[in-house]
Coordinates of C-alpha atoms and ligand atoms in Angstrom, one line a residue:
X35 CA 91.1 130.7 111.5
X36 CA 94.6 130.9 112.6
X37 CA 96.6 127.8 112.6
X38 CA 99.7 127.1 114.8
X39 CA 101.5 125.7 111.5
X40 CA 100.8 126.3 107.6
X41 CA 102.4 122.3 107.2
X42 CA 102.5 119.5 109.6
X43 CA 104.2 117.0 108.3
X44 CA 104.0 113.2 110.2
X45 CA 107.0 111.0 109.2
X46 CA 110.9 112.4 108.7
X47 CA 111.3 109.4 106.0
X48 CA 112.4 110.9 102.5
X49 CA 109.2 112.0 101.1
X50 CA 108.3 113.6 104.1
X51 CA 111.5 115.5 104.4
X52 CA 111.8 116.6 101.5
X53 CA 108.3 118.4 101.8
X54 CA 109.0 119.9 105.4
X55 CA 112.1 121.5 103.6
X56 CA 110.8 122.7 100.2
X57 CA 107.6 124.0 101.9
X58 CA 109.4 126.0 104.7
X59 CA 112.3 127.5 102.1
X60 CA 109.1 129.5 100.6
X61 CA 108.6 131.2 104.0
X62 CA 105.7 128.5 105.1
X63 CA 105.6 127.8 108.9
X64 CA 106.4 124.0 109.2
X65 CA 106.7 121.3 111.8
X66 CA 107.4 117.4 111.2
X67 CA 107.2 114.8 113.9
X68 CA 109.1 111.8 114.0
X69 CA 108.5 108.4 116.1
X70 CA 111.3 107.0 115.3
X71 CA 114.6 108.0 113.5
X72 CA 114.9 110.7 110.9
X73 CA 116.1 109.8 107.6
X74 CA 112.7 106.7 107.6
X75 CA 113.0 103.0 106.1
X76 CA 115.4 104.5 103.3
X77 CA 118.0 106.1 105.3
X78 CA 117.8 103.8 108.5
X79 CA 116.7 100.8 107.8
X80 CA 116.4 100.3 103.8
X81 CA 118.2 101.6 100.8
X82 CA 121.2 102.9 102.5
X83 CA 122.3 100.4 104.7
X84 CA 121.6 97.7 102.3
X85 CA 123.9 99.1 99.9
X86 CA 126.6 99.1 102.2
X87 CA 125.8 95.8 102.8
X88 CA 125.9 94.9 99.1
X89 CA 129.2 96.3 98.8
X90 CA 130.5 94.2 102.5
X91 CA 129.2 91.3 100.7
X92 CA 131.1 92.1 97.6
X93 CA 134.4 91.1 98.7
X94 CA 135.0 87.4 99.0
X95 CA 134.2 87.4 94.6
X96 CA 136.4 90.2 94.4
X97 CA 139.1 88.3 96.3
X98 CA 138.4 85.0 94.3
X99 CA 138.7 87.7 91.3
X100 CA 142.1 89.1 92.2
X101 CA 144.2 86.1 92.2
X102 CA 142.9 85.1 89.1
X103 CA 144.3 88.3 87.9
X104 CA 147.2 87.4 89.7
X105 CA 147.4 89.1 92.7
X106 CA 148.3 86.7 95.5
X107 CA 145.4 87.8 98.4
X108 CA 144.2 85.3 101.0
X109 CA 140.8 86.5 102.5
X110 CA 140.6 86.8 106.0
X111 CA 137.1 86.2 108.3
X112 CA 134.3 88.9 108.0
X113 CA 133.7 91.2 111.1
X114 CA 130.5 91.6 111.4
X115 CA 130.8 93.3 114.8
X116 CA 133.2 95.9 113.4
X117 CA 131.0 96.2 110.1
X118 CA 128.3 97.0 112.0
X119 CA 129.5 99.7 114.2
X120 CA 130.7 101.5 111.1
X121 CA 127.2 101.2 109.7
X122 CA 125.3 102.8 112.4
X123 CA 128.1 105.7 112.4
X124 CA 127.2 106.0 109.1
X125 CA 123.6 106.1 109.6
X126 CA 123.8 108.7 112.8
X127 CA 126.0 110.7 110.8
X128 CA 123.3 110.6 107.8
X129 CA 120.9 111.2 110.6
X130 CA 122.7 114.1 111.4
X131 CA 122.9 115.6 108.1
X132 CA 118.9 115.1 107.8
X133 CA 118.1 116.9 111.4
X134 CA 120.3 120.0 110.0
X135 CA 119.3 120.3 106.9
X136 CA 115.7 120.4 108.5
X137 CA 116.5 123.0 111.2
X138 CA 118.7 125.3 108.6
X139 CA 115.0 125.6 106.3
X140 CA 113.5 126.2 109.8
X141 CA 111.3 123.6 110.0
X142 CA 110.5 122.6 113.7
X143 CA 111.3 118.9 114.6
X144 CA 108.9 117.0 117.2
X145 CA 110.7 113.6 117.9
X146 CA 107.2 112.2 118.7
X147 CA 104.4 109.9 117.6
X148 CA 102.0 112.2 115.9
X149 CA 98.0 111.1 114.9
X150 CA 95.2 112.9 113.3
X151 CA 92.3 114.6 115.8
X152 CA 90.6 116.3 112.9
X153 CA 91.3 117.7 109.3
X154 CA 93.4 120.1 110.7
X155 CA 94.5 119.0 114.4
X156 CA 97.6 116.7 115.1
X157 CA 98.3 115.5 118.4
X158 CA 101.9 114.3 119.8
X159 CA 102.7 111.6 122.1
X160 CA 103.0 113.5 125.2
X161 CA 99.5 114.9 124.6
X162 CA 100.1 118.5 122.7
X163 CA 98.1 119.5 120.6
X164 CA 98.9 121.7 117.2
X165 CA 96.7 122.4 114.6
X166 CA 97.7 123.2 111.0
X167 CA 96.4 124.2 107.6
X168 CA 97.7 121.3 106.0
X169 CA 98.9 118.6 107.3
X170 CA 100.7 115.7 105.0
X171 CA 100.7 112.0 106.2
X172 CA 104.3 110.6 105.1
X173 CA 104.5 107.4 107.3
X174 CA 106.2 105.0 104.6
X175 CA 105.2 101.5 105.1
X176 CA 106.0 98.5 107.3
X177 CA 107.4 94.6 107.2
X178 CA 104.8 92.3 107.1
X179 CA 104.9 88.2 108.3
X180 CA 103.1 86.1 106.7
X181 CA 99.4 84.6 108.5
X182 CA 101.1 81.2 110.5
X183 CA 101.6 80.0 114.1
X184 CA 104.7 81.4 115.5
X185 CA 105.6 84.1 112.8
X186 CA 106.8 86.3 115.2
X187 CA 110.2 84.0 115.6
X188 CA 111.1 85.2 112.4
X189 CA 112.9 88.5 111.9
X190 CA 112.1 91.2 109.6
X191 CA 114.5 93.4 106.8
X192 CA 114.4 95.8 109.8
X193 CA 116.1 93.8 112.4
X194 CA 118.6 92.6 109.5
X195 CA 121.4 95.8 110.2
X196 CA 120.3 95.3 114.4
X197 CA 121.6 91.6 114.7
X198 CA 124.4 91.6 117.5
X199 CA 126.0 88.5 115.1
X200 CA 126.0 86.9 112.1
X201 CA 124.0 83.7 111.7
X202 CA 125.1 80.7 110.3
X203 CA 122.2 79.5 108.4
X204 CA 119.4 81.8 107.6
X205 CA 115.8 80.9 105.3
X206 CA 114.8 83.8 103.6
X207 CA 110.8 83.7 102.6
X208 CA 109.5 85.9 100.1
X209 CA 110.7 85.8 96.3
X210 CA 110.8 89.9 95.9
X211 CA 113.1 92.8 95.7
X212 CA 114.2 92.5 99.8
X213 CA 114.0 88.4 99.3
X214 CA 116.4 88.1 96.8
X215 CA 118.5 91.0 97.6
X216 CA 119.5 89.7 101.1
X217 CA 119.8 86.1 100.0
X218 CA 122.7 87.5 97.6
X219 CA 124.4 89.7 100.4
X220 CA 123.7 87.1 103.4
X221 CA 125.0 84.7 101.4
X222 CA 128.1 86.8 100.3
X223 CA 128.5 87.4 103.8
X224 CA 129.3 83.8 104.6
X225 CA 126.0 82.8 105.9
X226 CA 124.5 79.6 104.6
X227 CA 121.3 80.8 102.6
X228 CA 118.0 78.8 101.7
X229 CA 115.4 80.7 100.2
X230 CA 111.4 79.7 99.5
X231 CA 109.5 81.5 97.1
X232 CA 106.2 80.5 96.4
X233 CA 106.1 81.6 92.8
X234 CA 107.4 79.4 89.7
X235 CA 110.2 82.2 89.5
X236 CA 111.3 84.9 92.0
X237 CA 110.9 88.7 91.2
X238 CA 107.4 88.6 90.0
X239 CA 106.6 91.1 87.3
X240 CA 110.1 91.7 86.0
X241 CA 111.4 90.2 82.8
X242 CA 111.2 86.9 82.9
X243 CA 114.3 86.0 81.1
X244 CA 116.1 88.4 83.3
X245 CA 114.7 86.7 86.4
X246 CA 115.8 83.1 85.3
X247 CA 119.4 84.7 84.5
X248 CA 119.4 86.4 88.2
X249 CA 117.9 82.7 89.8
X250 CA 120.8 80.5 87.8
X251 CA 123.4 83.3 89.2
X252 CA 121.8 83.4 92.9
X253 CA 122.0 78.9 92.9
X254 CA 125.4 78.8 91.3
X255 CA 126.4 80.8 93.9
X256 CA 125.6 78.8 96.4
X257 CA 122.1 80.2 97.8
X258 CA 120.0 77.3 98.7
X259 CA 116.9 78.5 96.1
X260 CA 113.7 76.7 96.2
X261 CA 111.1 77.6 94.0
X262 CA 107.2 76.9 94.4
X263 CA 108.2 76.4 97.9
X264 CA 106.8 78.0 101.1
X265 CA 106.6 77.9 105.0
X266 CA 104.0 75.9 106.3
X267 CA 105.2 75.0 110.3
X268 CA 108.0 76.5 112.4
X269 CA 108.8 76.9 116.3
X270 CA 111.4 77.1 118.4
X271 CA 113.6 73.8 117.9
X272 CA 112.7 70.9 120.3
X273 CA 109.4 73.0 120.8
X274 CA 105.8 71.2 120.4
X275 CA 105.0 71.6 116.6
X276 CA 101.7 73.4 115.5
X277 CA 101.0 71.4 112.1
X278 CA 99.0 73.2 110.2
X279 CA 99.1 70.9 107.7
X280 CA 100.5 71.9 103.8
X281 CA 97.3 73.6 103.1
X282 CA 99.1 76.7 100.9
X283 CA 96.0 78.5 100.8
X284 CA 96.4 78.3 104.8
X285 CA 99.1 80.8 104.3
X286 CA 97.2 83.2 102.8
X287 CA 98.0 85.5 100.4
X288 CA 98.0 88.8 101.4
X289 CA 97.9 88.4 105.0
X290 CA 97.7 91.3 106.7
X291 CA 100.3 90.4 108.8
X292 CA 101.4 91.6 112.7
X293 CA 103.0 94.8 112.9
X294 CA 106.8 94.4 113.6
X295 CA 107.5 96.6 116.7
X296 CA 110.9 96.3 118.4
X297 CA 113.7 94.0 118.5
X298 CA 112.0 90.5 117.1
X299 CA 115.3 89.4 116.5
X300 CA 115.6 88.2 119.9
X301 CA 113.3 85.7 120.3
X302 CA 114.2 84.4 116.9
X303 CA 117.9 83.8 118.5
X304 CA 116.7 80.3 119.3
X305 CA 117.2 77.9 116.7
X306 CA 113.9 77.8 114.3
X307 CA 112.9 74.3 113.4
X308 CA 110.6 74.9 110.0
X309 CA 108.9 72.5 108.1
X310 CA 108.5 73.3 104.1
X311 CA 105.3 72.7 101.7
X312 CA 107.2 70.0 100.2
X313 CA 107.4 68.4 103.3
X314 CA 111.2 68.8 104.1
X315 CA 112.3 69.9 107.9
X316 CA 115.0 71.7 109.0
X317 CA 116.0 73.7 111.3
X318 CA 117.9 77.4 110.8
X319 CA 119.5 79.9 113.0
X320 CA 117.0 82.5 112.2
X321 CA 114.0 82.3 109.6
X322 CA 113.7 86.0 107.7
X323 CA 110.1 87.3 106.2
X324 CA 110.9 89.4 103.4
X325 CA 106.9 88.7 102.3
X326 CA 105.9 92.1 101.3
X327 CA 105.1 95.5 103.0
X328 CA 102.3 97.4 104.3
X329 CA 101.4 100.7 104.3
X330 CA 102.1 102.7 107.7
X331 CA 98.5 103.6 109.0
X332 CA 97.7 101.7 111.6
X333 CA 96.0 103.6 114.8
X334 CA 97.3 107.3 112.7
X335 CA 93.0 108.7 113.1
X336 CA 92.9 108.6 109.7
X337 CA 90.0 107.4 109.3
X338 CA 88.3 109.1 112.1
X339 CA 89.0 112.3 110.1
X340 CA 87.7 111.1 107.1
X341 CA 90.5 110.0 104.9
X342 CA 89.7 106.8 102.5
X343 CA 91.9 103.9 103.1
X344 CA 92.6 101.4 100.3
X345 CA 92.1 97.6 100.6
X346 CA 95.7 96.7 102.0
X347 CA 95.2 100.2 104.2
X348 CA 96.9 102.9 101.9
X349 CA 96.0 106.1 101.7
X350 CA 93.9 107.0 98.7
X351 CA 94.9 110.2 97.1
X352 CA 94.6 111.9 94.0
X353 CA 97.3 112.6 91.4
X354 CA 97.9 116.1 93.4
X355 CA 98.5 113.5 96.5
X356 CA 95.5 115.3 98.4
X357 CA 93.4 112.4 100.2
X358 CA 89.2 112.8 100.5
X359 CA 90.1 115.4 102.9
X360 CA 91.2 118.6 101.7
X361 CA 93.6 119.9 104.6
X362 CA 95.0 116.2 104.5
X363 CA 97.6 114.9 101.7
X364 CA 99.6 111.8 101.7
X365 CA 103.1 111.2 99.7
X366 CA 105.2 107.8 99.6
X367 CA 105.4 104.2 100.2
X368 CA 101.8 105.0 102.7
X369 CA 100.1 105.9 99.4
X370 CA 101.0 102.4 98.0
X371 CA 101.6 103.7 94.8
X372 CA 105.5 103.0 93.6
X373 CA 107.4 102.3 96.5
X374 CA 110.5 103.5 95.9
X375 CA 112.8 106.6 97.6
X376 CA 113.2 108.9 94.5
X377 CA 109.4 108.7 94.1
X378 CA 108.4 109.7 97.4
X379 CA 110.9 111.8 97.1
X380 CA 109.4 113.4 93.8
X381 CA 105.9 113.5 95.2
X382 CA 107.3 115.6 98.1
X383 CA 108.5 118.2 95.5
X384 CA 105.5 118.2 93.6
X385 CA 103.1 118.9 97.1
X386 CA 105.0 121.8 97.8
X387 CA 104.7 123.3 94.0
X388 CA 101.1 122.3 94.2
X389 CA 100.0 123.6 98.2
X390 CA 102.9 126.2 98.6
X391 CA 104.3 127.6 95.1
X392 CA 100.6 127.7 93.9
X393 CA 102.5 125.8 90.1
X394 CA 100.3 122.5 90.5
X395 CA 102.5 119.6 89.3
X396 CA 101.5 115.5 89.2
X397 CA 104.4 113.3 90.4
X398 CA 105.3 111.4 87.3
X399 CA 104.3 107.4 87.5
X400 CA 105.6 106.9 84.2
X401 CA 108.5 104.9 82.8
X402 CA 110.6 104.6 86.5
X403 CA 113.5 103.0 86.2
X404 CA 114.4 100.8 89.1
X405 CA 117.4 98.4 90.6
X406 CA 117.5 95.2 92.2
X407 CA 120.8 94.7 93.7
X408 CA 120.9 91.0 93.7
X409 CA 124.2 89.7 92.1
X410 CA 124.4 90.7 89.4
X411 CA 122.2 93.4 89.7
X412 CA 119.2 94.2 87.6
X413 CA 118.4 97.1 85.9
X414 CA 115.1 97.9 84.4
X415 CA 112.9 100.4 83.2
X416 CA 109.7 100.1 81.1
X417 CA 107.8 97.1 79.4
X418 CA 108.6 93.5 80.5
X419 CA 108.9 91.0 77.3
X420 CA 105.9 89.9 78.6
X421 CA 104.1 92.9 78.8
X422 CA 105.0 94.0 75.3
X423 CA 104.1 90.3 73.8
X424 CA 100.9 90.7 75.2
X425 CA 100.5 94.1 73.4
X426 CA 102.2 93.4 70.4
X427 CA 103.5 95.3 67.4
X428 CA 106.9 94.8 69.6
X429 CA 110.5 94.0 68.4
X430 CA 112.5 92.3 71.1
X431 CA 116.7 93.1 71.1
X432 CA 118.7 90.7 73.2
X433 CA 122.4 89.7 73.8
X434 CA 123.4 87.7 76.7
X435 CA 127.4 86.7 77.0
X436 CA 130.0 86.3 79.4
X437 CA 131.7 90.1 80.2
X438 CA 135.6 90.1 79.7
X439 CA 136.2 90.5 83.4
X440 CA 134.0 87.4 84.6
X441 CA 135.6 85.4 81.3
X442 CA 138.9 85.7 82.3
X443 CA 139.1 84.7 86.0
X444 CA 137.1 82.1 85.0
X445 CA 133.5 82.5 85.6
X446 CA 130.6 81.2 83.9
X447 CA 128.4 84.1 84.8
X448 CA 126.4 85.9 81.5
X449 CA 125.2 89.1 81.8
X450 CA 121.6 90.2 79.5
X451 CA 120.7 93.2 77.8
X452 CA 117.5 93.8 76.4
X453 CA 115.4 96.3 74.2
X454 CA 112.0 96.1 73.7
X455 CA 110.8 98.3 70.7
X456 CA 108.0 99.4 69.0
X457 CA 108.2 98.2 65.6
X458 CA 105.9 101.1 64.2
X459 CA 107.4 104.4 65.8
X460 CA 110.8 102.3 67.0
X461 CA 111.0 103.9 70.2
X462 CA 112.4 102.3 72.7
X463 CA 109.5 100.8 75.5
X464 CA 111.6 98.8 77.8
X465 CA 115.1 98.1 78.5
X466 CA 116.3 95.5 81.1
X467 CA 120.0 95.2 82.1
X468 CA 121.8 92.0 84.3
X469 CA 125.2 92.8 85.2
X470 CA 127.4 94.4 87.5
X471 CA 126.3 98.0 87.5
X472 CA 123.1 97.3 86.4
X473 CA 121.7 99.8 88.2
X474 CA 124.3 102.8 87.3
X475 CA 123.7 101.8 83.9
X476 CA 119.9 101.8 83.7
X477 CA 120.1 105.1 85.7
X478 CA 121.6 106.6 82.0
X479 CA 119.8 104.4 79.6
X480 CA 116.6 105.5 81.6
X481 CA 117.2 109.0 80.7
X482 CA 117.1 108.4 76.7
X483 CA 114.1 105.8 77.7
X484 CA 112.3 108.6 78.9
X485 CA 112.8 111.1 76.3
X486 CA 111.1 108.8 73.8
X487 CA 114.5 107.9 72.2
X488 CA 114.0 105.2 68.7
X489 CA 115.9 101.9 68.8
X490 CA 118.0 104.1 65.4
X491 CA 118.9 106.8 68.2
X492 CA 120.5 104.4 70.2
X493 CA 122.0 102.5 67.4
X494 CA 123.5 106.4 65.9
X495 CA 125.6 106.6 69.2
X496 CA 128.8 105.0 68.9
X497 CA 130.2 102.3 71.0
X498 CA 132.4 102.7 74.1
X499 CA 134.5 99.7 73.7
X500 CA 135.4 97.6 75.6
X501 CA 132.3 97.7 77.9
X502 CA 129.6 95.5 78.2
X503 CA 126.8 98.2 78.1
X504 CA 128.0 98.9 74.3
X505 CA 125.8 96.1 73.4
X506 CA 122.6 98.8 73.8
X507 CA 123.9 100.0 70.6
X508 CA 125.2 97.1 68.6
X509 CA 122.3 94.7 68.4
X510 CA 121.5 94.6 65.2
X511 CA 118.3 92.4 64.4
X512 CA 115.5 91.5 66.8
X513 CA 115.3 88.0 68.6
X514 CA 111.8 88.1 68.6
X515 CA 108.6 90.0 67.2
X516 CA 105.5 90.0 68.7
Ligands
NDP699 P1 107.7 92.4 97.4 O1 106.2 92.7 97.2 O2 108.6 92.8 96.3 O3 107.9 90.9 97.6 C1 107.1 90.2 98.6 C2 107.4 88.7 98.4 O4 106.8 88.0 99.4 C3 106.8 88.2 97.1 O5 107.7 87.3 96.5 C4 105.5 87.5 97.5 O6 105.2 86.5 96.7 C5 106.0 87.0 98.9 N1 104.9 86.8 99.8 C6 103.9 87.6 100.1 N2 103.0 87.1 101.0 C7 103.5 85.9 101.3 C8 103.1 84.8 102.1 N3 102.0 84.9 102.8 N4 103.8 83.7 102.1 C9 104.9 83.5 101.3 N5 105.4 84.5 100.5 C10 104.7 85.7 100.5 O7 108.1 93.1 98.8 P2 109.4 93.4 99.4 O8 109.1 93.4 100.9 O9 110.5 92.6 98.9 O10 109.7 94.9 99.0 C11 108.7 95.9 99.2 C12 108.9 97.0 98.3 O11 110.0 97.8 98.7 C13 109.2 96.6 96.8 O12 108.0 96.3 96.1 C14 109.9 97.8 96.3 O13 109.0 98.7 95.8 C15 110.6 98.4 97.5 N6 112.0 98.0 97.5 C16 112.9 98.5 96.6 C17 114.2 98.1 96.5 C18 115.0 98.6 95.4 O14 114.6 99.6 94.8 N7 116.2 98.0 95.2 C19 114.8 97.2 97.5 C20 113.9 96.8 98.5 C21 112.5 97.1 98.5 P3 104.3 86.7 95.3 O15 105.3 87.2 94.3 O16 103.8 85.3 95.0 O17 103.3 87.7 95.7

């Protein structure tokens, strides 16, 4: 049978990208369609604007910083209006670079909503109709708010870089990577931050000594943290209240939440009167879910074709990323396996070995390092203290102290670094990093992480002094042995 394309590829996030590209450089005829804008939750609305984010929030310590080095600065206001207009510049111009690099592989773009019609059909918005020999599902994932009355006053992480101003208060709900990162760069930003997270400690599933150490930082900064904390009530202030009581299992916990479609922020640009489970009531300029994502699959014909879904609606592949049906293969944060950029990313590269370079290749799971860019960030790759105490036959390394350039302008602020090694082969199974930079340094200590590298082999490298990351290769005796 002839097909119109070799590759269809729905979704121009990373993952999906990166696939259209590799796959048409080997002479394979590809299309992707887009709904939205090229460049996906990474490029538009995650990763990238974030960062810039981080770094706008950056300032007023770095100000504090400078005259305690001695330079006489006086900060002024933040701009949000002119921050924000360099932001989306950037993010066209990123845009840009994305829709060229596409068309230079020649790979033919439909800006449309694409959806399945069979194993190897796909059918745009405006009703064509193209059918392909394989066809890869690369829809990322979406912002979910939590099961209560009137959830859809609250914003999401997407509508975060689309406010027209900054608010002046803002409760952030959710305890996880987006949670805590925006609570730090909100809160940098001026706005007055209060935070619920329903666990005993935010960033579930990290280390937990390096999640009390980022929680102490994110309250002495001024972030309003409440722990074992959540929503229970909110409307529009002066509105009729729903109670719904402080029932937490009310909440639910994985709720599978309303799709967030268009500008929520501007119903939430009333005041938002909220009521807490420990029965305190205020009210905030905006309330912010950062309670998990989902994956992107809603109303896509997958199943109609005959691809499984998972329980919280990901689609199940195998390591090769092809789903139950052949023609159909699935790659990124829609596959709810690790939902991170340079995964997707990787599973992109491995599809096209696999489908179009005939050199089958797994995307590697394995000992990812990641970043949280709270502040200080986090850094961490491998086995949590908890993970390995729970195994056993473990040797845990840790120094936490106060960094040179905090100690001298003043700050109380300790930064961690932590080893967690096998005491029979010694090699090194974990390594968690709070600091500044945490995440440029676990980018390099996740490379010798990776090759299998002994505690000795970091200790035979010799310090670079004065950093703080020397401390990877000066601890001399365990803290702990499990
Ligand atoms: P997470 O899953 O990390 O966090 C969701 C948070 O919401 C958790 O604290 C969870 O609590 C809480 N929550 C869930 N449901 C409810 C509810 N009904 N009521 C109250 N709280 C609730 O999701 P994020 O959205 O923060 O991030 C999604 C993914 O995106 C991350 O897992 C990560 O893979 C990726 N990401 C990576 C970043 C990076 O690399 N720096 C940055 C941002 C995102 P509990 O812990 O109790 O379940």
């Amino acid at each position: 049978m002839a097909f119109d394309y070799d590759l269809f590829v729905i979704g121009g996030g990373s993952g999906g990208v990166r696939a259209a590209r590799t796959a048409a450089e080997t002479g394979a005829k590809v299309a992707l369609a887009e709904e939205s804008r090229m460049g996906g939750t990474c490029v538009i609305r995650g990763c990238v604007p974030k960062k810039l984010m981080v770094f706008a929030s950056e300032f007023p310590a770095m100000f504090e910083d400078a005259r305690a080095y001695g330079w006489q600065v006086k900060a002024g206001a933040f701009d949000w209006p002119a921050f924000r207009g360099r932001l989306h510049a950037e993010l066209d111009r990123l845009e840009g670079i994305y829709r060229t690099m596409l068309g230079r592989s020649g790979v033919e773009i439909h800006d449309a909503r694409a959806v399945l019609k069979d194993a190897h059909t796909v059918e745009l918005a405006g009703g064509a109709t193209f059918t392909a020999k394989h066809v890869l599902v690369a829809t990322g994932g979406v912002p979910m708010r939590p099961g209560i009355a009137n959830a859809e006053l609250g914003i999401v992480s997407d509508d975060i870089f689309l406010m027209e101003e900054l608010p002046r208060s803002i409760l952030i709900v959710g305890g996880g990577y987006i949670a805590c990162e925006f609570a730090c760069i909100l809160n940098g930003l001026g706005v007055e931050v209060t935070q619920y997270y329903r666990g005993a400690q935010i960033l579930r599933g990290f280390d937990g000594e390096a999640r009390g150490l980022i929680s102490e930082a994110m309250l002495d900064a001024g972030i309003g943290l409440h722990l074992g904390t959540n929503i229970v009530d909110m409307c529009p202030e002066g509105a009729p209240q729903v109670d719904q009581g402080t029932n937490s299992d009310a909440l639910g916990v994985e709720q599978s939440g309303a799709e967030v479609t268009g500008d929520s922020g501007a119903a939430a640009r009333k005041r938002i009167w909220v009521k807490a489970t420990n029965g305190h009531e205020n009210v905030f300029d905006h309330v912010f879910f950062a309670t998990g994502r989902r994956p992107n699959t809603d109303g896509l014909g997958l199943e109609e074709a005959g691809v499984t879904l998972g329980r919280r609606g990901e689609i199940e592949v195998d390591a090769h990323s092809q789903s139950a049906v052949p023609s159909i293969y699935a790659i990124g944060d829609v596959t709810g396996r690790v939902e991170l950029t340079p995964v997707a990313i990787r599973e992109g590269a491995a599809f096209t070995e696999t489908v179009f370079k005939g050199n089958p290749v797994k995307a590697d799971h394995d000992l990812v390092p990641s970043a949280i860019f709270t502040q200080p960030e986090y850094g961490a790759i491998g086995m949590t203290e908890e993970e390995a105490t729970e195994r056993g036959g473990v040797e845990i390394y840790c120094t936490s102290f106060r960094p040179m350039q905090h100690a001298f302008a003043g700050h109380s602020d300790r930064v961690l670094m932590k080893l967690i090694v096998d005491r029979e082969d010694r090699r090194v199974l974990g390594c968690h990093i709070v600091a500044d930079n945490a995440g440029e340094m676990i980018q390099l200590a996740g490379i010798a992480v990776k090759m299998g590298a002994t505690k000795e082999d970091f200790d035979r490298v010799v310090a670079v002094h004065p950093t703080m990351s020397e401390e990877l290769v000066t601890m001399k005796s365990p803290v702990r042995t499990a």
